[in-house]
Coordinates of C-alpha atoms in Angstrom, one line a residue:
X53 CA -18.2 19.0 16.1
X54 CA -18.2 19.0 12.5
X55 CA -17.7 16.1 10.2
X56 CA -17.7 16.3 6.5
X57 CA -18.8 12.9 5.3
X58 CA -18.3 12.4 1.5
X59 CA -20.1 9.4 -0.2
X60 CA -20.5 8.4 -4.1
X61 CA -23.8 6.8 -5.4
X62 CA -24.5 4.5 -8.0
X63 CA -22.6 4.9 -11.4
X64 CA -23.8 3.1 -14.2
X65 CA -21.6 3.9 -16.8
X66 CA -22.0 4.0 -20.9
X67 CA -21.2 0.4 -22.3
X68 CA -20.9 1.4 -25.9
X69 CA -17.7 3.2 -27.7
X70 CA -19.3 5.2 -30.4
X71 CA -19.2 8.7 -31.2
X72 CA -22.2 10.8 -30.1
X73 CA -22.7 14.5 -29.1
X74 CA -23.6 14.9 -25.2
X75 CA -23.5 17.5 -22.5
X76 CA -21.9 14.7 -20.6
X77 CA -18.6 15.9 -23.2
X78 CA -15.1 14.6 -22.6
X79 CA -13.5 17.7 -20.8
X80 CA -15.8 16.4 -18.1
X81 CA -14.7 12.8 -18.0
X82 CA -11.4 11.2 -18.1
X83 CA -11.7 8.1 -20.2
X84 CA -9.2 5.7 -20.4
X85 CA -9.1 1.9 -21.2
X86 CA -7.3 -0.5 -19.5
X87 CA -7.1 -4.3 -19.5
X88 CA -6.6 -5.9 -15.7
X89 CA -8.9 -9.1 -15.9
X90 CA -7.5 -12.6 -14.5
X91 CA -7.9 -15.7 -13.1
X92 CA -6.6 -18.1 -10.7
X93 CA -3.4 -18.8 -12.7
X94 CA -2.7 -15.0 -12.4
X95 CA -2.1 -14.5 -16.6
X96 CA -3.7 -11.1 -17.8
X97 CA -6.2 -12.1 -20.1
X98 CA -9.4 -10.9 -21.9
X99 CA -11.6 -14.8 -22.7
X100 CA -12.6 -17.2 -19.7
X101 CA -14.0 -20.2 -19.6
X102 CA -15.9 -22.0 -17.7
X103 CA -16.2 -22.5 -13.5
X104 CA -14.0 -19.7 -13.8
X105 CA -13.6 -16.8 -10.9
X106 CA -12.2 -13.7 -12.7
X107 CA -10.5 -11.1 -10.9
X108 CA -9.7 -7.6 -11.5
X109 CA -6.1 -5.5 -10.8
X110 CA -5.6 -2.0 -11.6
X111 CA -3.5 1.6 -11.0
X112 CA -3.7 4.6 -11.8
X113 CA -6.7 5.5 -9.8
X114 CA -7.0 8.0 -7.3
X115 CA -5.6 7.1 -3.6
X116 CA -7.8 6.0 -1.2
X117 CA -10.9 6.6 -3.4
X118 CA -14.1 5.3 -3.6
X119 CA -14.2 3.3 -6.6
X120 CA -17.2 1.7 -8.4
X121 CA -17.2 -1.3 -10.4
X122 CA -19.8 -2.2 -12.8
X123 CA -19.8 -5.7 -14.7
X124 CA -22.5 -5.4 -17.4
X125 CA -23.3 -6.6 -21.0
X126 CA -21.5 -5.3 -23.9
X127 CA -24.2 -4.9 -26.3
X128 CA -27.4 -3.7 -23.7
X129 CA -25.4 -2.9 -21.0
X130 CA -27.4 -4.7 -18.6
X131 CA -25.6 -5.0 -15.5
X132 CA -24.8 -8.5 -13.5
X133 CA -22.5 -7.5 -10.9
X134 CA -22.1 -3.4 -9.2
X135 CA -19.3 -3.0 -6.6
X136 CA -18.0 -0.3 -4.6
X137 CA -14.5 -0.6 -3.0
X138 CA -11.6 1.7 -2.2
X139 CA -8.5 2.0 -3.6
X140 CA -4.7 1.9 -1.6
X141 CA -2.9 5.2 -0.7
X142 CA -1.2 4.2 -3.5
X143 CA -4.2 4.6 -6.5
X144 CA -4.8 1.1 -7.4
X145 CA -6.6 -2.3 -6.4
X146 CA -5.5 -5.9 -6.2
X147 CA -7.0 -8.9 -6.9
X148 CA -10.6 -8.5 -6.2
X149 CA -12.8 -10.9 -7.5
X150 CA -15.6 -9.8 -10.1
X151 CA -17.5 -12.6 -11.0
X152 CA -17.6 -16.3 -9.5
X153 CA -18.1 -19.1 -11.6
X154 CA -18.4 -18.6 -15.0
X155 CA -20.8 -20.8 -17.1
X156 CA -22.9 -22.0 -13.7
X157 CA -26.2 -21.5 -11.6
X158 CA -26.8 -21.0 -8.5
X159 CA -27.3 -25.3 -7.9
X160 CA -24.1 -25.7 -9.7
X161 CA -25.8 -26.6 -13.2
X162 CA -24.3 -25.3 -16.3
X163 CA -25.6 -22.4 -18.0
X164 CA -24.6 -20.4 -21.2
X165 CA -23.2 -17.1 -20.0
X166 CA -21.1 -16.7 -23.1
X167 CA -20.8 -13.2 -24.8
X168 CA -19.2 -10.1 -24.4
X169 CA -18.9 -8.2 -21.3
X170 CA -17.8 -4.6 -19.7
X171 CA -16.0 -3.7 -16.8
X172 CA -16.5 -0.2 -16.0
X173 CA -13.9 1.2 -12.9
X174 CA -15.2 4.8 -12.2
X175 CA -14.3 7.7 -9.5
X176 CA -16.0 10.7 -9.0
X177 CA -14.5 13.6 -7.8
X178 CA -15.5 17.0 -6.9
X179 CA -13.0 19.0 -7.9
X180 CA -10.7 16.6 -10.3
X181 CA -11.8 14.6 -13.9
X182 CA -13.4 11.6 -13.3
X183 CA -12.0 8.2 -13.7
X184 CA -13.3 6.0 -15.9
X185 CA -11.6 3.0 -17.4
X186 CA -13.3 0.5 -19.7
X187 CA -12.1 -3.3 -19.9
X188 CA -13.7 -5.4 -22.3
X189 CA -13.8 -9.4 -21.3
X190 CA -15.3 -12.4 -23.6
X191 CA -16.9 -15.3 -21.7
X192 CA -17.1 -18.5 -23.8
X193 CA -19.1 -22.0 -22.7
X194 CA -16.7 -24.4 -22.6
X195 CA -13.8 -25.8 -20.2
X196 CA -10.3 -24.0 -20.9
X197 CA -7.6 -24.8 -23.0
X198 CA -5.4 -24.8 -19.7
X199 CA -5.6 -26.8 -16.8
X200 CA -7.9 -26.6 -14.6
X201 CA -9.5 -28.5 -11.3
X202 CA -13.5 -28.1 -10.0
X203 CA -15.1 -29.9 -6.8
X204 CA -18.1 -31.7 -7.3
X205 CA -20.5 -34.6 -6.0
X206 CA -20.5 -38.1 -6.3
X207 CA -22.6 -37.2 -9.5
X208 CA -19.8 -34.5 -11.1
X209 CA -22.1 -31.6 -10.4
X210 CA -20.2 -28.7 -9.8
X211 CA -19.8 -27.4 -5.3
X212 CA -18.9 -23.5 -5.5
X213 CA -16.6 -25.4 -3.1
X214 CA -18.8 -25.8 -0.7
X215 CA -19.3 -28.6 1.4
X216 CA -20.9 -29.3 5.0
X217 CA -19.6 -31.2 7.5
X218 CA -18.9 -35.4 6.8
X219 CA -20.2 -34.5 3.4
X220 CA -17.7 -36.2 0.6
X221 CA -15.7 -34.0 -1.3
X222 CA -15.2 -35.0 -5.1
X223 CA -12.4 -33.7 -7.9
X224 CA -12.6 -33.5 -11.3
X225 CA -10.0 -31.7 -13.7
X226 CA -9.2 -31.3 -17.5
X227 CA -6.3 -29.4 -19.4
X228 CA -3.3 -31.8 -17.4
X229 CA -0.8 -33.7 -18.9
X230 CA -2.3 -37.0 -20.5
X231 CA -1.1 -40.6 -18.7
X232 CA 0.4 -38.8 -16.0
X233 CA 0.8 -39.8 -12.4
X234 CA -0.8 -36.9 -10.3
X235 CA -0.9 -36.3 -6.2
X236 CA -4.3 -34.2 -4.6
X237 CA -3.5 -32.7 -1.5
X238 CA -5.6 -31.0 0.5
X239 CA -3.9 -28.3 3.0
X240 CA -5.1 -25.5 5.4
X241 CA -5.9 -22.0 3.5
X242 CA -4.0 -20.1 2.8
X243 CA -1.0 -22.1 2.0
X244 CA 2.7 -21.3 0.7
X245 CA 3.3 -21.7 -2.7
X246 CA 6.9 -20.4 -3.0
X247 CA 9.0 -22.6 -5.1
X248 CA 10.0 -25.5 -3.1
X249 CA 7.7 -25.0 -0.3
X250 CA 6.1 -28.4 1.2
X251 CA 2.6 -29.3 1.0
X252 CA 0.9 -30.8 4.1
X253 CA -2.0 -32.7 3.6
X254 CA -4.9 -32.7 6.4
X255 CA -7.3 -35.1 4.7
X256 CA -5.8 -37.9 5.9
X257 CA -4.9 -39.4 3.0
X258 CA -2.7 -37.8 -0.1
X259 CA -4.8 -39.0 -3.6
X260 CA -2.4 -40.5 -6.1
X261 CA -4.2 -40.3 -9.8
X262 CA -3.0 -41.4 -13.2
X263 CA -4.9 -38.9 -15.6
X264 CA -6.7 -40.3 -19.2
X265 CA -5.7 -39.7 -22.3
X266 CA -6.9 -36.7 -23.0
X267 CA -5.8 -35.2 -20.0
X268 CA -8.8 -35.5 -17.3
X269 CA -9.3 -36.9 -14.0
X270 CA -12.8 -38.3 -14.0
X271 CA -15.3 -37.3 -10.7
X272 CA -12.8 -39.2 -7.9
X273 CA -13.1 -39.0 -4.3
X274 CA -10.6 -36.9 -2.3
X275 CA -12.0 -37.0 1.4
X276 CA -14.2 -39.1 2.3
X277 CA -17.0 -37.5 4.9
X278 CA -14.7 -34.5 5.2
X279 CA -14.9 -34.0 9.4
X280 CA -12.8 -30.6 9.7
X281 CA -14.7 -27.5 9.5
X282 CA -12.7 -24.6 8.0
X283 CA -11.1 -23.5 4.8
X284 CA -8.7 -25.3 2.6
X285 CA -6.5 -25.7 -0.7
X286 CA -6.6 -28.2 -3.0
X287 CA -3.8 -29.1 -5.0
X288 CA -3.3 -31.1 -7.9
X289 CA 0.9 -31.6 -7.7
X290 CA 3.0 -33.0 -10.3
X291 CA 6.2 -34.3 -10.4
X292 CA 8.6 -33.5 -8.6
X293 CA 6.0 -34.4 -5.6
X294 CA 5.6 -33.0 -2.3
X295 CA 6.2 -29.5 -2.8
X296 CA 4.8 -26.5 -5.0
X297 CA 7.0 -26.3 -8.3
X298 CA 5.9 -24.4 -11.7
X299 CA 3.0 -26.9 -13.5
X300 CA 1.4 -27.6 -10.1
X301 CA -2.2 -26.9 -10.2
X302 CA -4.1 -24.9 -7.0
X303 CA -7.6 -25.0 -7.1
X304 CA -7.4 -20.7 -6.6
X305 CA -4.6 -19.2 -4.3
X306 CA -7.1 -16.2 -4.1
X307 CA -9.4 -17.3 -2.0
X308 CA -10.2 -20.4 -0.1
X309 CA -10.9 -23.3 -2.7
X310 CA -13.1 -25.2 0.1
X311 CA -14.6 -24.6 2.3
X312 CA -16.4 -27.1 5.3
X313 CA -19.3 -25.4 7.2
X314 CA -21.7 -26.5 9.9
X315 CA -25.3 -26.8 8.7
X316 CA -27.4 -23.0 8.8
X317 CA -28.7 -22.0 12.2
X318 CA -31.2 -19.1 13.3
X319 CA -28.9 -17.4 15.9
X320 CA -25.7 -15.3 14.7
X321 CA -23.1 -16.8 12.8
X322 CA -20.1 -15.1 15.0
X323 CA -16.4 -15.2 13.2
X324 CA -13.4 -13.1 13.0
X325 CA -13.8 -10.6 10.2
X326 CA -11.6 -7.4 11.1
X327 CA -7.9 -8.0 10.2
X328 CA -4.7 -6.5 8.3
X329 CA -3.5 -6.3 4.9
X330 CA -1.8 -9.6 5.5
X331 CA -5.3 -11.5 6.0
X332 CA -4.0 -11.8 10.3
X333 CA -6.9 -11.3 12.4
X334 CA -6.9 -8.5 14.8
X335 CA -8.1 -6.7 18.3
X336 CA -6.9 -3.3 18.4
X337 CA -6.6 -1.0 15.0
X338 CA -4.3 2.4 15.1
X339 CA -6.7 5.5 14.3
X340 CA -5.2 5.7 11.2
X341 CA -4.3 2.0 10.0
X342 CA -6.0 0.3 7.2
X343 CA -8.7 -2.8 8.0
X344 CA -9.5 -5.4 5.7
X345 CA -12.0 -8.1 6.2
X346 CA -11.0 -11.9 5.4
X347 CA -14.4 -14.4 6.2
X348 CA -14.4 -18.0 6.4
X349 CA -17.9 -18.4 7.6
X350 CA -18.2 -21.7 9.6
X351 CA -21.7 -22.3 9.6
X352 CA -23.8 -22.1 6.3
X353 CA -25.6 -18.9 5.9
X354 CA -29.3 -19.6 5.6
X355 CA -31.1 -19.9 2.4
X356 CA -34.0 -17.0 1.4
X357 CA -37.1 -18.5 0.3
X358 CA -35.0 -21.3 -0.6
X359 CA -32.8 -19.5 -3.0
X360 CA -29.0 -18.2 -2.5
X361 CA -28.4 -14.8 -1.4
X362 CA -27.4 -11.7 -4.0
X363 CA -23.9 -12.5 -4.2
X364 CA -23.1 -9.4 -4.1
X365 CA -22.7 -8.4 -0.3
X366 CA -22.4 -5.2 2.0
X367 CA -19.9 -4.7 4.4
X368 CA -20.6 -2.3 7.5
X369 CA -18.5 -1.0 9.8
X370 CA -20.6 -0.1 13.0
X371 CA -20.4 0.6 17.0
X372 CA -20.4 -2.1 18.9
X373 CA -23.4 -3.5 20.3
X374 CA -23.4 -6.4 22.7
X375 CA -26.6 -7.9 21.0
X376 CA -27.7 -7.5 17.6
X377 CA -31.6 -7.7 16.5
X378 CA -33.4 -8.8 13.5
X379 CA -33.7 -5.9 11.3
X380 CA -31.5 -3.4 12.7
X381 CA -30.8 -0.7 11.0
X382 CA -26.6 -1.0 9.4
X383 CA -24.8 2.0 8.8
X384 CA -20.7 2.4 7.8
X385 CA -18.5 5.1 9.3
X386 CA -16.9 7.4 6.5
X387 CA -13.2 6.4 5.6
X388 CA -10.8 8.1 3.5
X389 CA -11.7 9.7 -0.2
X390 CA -15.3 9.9 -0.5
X391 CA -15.9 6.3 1.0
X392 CA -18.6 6.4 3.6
X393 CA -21.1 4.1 1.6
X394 CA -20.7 0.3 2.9
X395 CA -18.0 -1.7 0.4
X396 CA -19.8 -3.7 -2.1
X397 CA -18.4 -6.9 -2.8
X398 CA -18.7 -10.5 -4.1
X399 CA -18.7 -13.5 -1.8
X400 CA -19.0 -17.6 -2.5
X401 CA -22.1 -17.6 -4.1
X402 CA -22.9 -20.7 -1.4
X403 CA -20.1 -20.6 1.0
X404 CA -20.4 -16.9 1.5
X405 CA -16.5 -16.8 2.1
X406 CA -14.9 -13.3 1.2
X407 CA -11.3 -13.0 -0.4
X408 CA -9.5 -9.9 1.4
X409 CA -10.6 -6.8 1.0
X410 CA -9.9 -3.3 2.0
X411 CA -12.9 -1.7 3.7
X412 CA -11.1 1.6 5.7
X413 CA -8.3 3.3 3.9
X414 CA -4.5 4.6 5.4
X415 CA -5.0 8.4 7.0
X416 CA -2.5 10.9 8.4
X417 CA -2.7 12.5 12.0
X418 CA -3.6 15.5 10.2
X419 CA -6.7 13.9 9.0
X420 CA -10.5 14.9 10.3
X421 CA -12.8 12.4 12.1
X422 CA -14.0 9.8 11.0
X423 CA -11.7 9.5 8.3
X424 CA -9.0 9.4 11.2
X425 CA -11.4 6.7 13.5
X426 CA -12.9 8.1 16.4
X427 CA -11.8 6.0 19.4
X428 CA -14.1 3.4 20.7
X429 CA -14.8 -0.5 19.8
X430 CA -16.4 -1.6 16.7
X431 CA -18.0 -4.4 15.1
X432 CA -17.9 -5.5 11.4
X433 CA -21.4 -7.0 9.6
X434 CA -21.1 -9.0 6.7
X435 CA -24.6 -8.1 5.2
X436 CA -24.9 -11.7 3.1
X437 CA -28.2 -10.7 1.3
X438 CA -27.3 -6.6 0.8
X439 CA -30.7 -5.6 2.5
X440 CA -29.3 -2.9 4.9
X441 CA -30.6 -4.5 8.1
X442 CA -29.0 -7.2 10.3
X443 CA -30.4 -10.8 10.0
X444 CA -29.4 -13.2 12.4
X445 CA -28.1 -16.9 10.8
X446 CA -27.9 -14.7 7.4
X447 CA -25.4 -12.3 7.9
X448 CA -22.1 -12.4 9.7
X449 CA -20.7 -10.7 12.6
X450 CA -17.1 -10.0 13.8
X451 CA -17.3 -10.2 17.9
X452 CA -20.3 -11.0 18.9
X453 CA -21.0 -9.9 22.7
X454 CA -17.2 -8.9 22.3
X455 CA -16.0 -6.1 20.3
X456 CA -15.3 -7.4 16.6
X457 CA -12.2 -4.5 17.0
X458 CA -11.1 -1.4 19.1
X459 CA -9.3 1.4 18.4
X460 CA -7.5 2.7 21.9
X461 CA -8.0 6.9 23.3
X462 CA -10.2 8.8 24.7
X463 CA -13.7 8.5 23.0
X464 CA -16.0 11.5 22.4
X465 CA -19.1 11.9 24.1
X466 CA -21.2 11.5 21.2
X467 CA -21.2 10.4 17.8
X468 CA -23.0 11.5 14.6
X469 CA -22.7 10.2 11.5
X470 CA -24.2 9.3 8.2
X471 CA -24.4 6.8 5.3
X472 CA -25.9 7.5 1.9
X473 CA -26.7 4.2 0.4
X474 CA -26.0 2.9 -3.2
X475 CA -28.4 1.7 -5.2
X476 CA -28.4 -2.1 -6.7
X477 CA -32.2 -2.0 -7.4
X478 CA -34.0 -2.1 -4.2
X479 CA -34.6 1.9 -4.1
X480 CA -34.8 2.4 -8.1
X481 CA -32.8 5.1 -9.6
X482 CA -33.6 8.5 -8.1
X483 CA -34.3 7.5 -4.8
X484 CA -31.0 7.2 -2.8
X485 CA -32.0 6.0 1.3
X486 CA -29.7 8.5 3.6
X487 CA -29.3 7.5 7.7
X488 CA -27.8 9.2 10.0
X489 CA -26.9 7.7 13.9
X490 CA -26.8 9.5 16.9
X491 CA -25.2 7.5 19.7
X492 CA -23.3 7.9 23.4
X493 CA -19.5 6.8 23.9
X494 CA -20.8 4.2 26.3
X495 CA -22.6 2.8 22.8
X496 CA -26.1 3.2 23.7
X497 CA -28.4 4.9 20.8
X498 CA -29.7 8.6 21.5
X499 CA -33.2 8.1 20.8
X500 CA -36.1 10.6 20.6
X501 CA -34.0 13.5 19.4
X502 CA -34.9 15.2 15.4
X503 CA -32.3 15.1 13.1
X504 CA -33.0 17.8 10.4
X505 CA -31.6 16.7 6.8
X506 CA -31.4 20.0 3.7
X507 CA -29.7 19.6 0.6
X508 CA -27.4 22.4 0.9
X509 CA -25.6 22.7 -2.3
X510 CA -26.2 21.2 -5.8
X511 CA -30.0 20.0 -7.2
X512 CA -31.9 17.5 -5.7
X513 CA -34.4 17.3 -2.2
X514 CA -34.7 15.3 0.5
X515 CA -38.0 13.8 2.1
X516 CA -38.8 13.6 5.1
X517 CA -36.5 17.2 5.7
X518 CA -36.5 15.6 9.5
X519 CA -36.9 12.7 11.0
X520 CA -36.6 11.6 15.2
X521 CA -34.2 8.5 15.9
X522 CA -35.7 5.8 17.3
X523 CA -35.3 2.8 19.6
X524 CA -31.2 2.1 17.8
X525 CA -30.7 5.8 17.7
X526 CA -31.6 5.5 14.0
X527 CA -33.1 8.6 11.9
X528 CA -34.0 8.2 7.8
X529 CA -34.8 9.8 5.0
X530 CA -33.9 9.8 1.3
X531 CA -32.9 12.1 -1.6
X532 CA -34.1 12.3 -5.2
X533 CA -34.4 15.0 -8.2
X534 CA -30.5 15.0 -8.7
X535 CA -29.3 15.7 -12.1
X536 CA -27.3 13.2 -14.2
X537 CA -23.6 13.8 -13.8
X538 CA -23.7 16.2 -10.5
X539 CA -23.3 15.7 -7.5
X540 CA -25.3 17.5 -4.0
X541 CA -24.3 18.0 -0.5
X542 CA -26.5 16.9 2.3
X543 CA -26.5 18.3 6.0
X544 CA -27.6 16.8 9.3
X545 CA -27.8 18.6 11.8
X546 CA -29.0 17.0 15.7
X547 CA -29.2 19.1 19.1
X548 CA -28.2 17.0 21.9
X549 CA -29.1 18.6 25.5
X550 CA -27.3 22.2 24.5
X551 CA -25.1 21.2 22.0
X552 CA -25.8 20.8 17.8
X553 CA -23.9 18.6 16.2
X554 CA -23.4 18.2 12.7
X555 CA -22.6 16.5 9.6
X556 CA -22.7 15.9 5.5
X557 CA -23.0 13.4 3.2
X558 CA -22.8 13.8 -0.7
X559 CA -24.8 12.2 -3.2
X560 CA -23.6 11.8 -6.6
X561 CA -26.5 11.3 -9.1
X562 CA -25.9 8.2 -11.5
X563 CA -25.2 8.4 -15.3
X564 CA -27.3 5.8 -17.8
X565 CA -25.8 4.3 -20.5
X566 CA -27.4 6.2 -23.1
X567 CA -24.9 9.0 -22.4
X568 CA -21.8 7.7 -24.1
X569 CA -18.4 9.3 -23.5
X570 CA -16.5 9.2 -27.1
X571 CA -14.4 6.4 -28.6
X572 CA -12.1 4.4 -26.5
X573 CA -9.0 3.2 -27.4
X574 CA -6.1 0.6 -26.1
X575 CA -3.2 3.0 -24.5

C-alpha cells in the first residue's frame, strides 16, 4: 500500500527588488507581481487604515497547490504573519484574510503599525517554475477616508468584535454622510446583501442615529446586555431604510462582524467546523469533494498565561477519536498538490472565529489515496494556539464523541500516514518535526510497532532514523541539513503483523531573504 505524501515547508521569500547575482537565478524562479489586497468594501487597493482586516484574492497559481503566504516588512523583511493554504482546481484563492485589525493590540489599544509591507504568494514545485508573486501594501495610522464602523465598550476601546454573553455591545463610526439620519441593525451572519434584500434585526431594537458634522457616530449603545450567543452583522443602513442598497455600510460581509460567546471553560469547546464551499455544515463528504472549515466558536477560547493566542492557527484534519486528550499528538491527511502540511490561517485575534477556508482540495476517481480520502469518519481540530498538540478549552473540535464528518465505503484495514510540519518559529529554521500515524479502521492507534524514517532522495538527514509509536499510535522524528532552494523526499516505512506499509513525505528547504530574485515589475 503505497502512498506518496507530498508536503512544502517554510518559504520565507526575498522582500527586496534589487539586482543581485545568486545561484538562486531567475530560470529557477518564476517571479511575478501582482496586486490582490482588499478590504471589507471589496475595492482593490494597495494603503489601509486603521481597525482594518485586509484580505488577499489571487489567480494564476497552480490548481489545487499548496500555497504559502508570507506578510513581512518591506525594508527588513521581518515577518508578522506565515500562512499556508491551497488553491481551487481552478489556480487561484478568494478572499482570505491576511491581517486583522490594522493599527491595534491585542487589548484593543491603538498602536502604530504604519509602513510598508510585503506579501509574498509562493508554490514550489518539483518539476515546474516556482510561483512567486510579490504585492506591496502601505499601512498608515489613521481612520480611512471612507466610511467605516468599529465595536467598542462603553469607554470607545476598540472589541475585535468580540463580546460575551449580556455584555453591552457599543458602535462607533467615521467617514458617513454628515447630519444624516442612520439605522444600526444587527442580523444573523451571514446575511443577504443583494440589492433590495431586507434586513432583520435580532437585537430587539433597530438604532436610529443622526451623525455629527463631520460625519461620526460617537461610542452609542446598540444592544444592551446582548443575550444571544452566536454570530452576527452589523449594519449601518441609509436611506432608503430597511433593505441593503449601494452606501449602506456592513461592519465586514467576510466574516462575522460579532460575535457573542459563553465565558472560556477547561473541557472541549465542540462546534460544527467541516462544511462546503457554501459555508453549509455537513455529515458525509464524497471521496473526492472539497471541505472547507467555517467556525463560530461559542465559548471563548481560553487565554495562555493571560495573553491571546498566535493568531495565526493550524487546521488538522484527523481520524476520529471519541475522546481527545491534553497534548495529543495532531497530524493532517495529505490532500491534493503537495498539501499534506495542516492549513495555516488567521482567526479573530479574541473571538477565534475563522472566515471559510478551503482545507482539502477537488480530486478525480483516478486519484491515489489520500489525496482521493480513504473511507472512514473524521474529525477537524482547530489548533487556536498552532502548538501541534490538542488542548482542551483552547482549541476547537468538529464532533466531539461524534464524528466531526464521514466519508461512506469500505475502509482499509489500516492506515499510515505522515505530516511534515512548517515552521513559524517553534522548531527554528533547519529543523523541520516529521510524524507519521499508524492506526486500525476501527480507529484505534497501532502502538508498539518501529516506523523507520530515510531521506531517500535530495540532501538533508533525519534523526531519530526510527522511532516506535506510542500510546496514540504516534511515531516522530525530524529532518535538517537541507539545502536552500531544494527540496528531499522522506520514506516511512512500518511492518504490521506480515505486511509493510509505506509512505513519503517531502520537505522543501526554506529560502532567506538575503537571496533576492531580480527586479520586479507591475505586469
Amino acid at each position: 500500500m503505497k502512498k506518496l505524501l507530498l508536503v512544502g515547508l517554510l518559504f520565507m521569500l526575498g522582500c527586496n527588488s534589487q539586482k543581485v547575482t545568486d545561484p538562486l537565478s531567475l530560470t529557477r524562479f518564476n517571479i511575478e507581481q501582482s496586486n490582490s489586497l482588499f478590504g471589507h468594501d471589496g475595492q482593490q487597493r494597495d494603503t489601509f487604515y486603521s481597525y482594518e482586516t485586509i484580505y488577499l484574492s489571487i489567480k494564476n497559481l497552480y490548481g489545487n497547490w499548496e500555497t504559502d503566504i508570507e506578510i513581512a516588512k518591506e525594508s527588513n523583511c521581518d515577518q508578522e504573519f506565515e500562512l499556508l493554504v491551497a488553491s481551487d482546481i481552478d489556480g487561484e484563492i478568494h478572499n482570505l484574510p491576511v491581517w486583522h485589525f490594522t493599527n491595534t493590540d491585542e487589548n484593543g489599544a491603538p498602536i502604530d503599525q504604519s509602513g510598508n509591507y510585503i506579501v509574498h504568494i509562493v508554490q514550489a514545485h518539483h518539476q515546474k517554475p516556482w510561483k512567486n508573486y510579490k504585492i506591496p501594501f502601505t499601512i498608515i495610522n489613521s481612520l480611512p477616508p471612507f466610511a467605516q464602523a468599529r465595536l467598542t465598550d462603553a469607554a470607545g476601546i476598540f472589541k475585535h468584535g468580540s463580546y460575551l454573553l449580556n455584555e453591552d455591545v457599543y458602535i462607533e463610526a467615521s467617514g458617513l454622510p454628515a447630519n444624516t439620519e442612520v439605522r444600526i441593525y444587527i442580523q444573523n451572519c451571514p446575511g443577504d446583501y443583494s440589492i433590495g434584500a431586507a434586513y432583520t434585526d435580532v437585537s430587539g431594537k433597530i438604532d436610529t442615529v443622526t451623525t455629527t458634522g463631520g460625519g461620526a457616530i460617537n461610542t452609542t449603545l446598540v444592544w444592551p446586555s446582548a443575550g444571544t450567543t452566536g454570530c452576527f452583522d452589523v449594519v449601518v443602513d441609509l436611506a432608503p431604510f430597511g433593505e441593503y442598497n449601494n452606501g449602506d455600510l456592513v461592519l465586514n460581509p467576510l466574516e462575522p462582524g460579532l460575535m457573542i460567546q459563553t465565558p472560556s471553560q477547561t473541557t472541549d469547546i465542540i462546534t460544527d467546523i467541516a462544511c462546503n464551499g457554501a459555508g453549509i455544515h455537513l455529515d458525509i463528504f464524497d471521496e473526492k469533494e472539497e471541505i472547507f472549515a467555517c467556525i463560530c466558536p461559542t465559548p471563548l477560547p481560553r487565554l495562555i498565561d493571560g495573553h491571546l493566542h498566535d493568531v495565526q492557527s493550524g487546521i488538522f484534519l484527523m481520524p476520529h477519536k471519541e475522546i481527545w486528550v491534553q497534548d495529543e499528538p495532531l497530524l493532517f491527511i495529505e490532500t491534493g498538490g503537495s498539501m499534506q502540511s495542516p492549513t495555516i490561517c488567521l482567526t479573530n485575534p479574541v473571538s477565534q472565529s475563522l472566515a471559510l477556508i478551503r482545507i482539502r482540495t477537488e480530486s478525480k476517481p483516478n486519484y491515489r489515496r489520500p489525496v482521493r480520502l480513504w473511507p472512514g469518519d473524521y474529525d477537524v481540530i482547530l489548533d487556536v494556539n498552532n502548538n501541534t498538540l490538542y488542548d482542551p478549552g483552547i482549541d476547537v473540535l468538529d464532533g466531539g464523541t461524534r464524528a466531526g464528518f464521514s466519508i461512506p465505503g469500505e475502509k482499509p484495514e489500516i492506515y499510515f500516514f505522515m505530516t511534515a510540519f512548517t515552521d513559524y518559529a517553534a522548531l527554528g529554521p533547519d529543523d523541520t518535526l516529521i510524524r507519521a500515524l499508524v492506526f486500525r479502521s476501527d480507529g484505534t492507534p497501532v502502538t508498539g510497532v518501529t516506523v523507520d524514517f530515510r531521506v531517500v532522495k535530495g540532501p538533508g538527514a533525519v534523526h531519530p532514523t526510527s522511532d516506535v509509536t506510542g500510546p496514540t499510535g504516534v511515531a516522530e522524528t525530524r529532518f535538517s541539513e537541507g539545502k536552500i532552494g531544494e527540496w528531499s523526499l522522506v520514506r516511512a516505512l512500518v511492518t504490521v503483523g506480515d505486511v509493510q506499509y509505506k509512505c513519503y513525505t517531502s520537505v522543501h528547504n526554506e529560502i532567506p531573504c538575503t537571496h533576492y530574485q531580480g527586479d520586479l515589475y507591475n505586469e
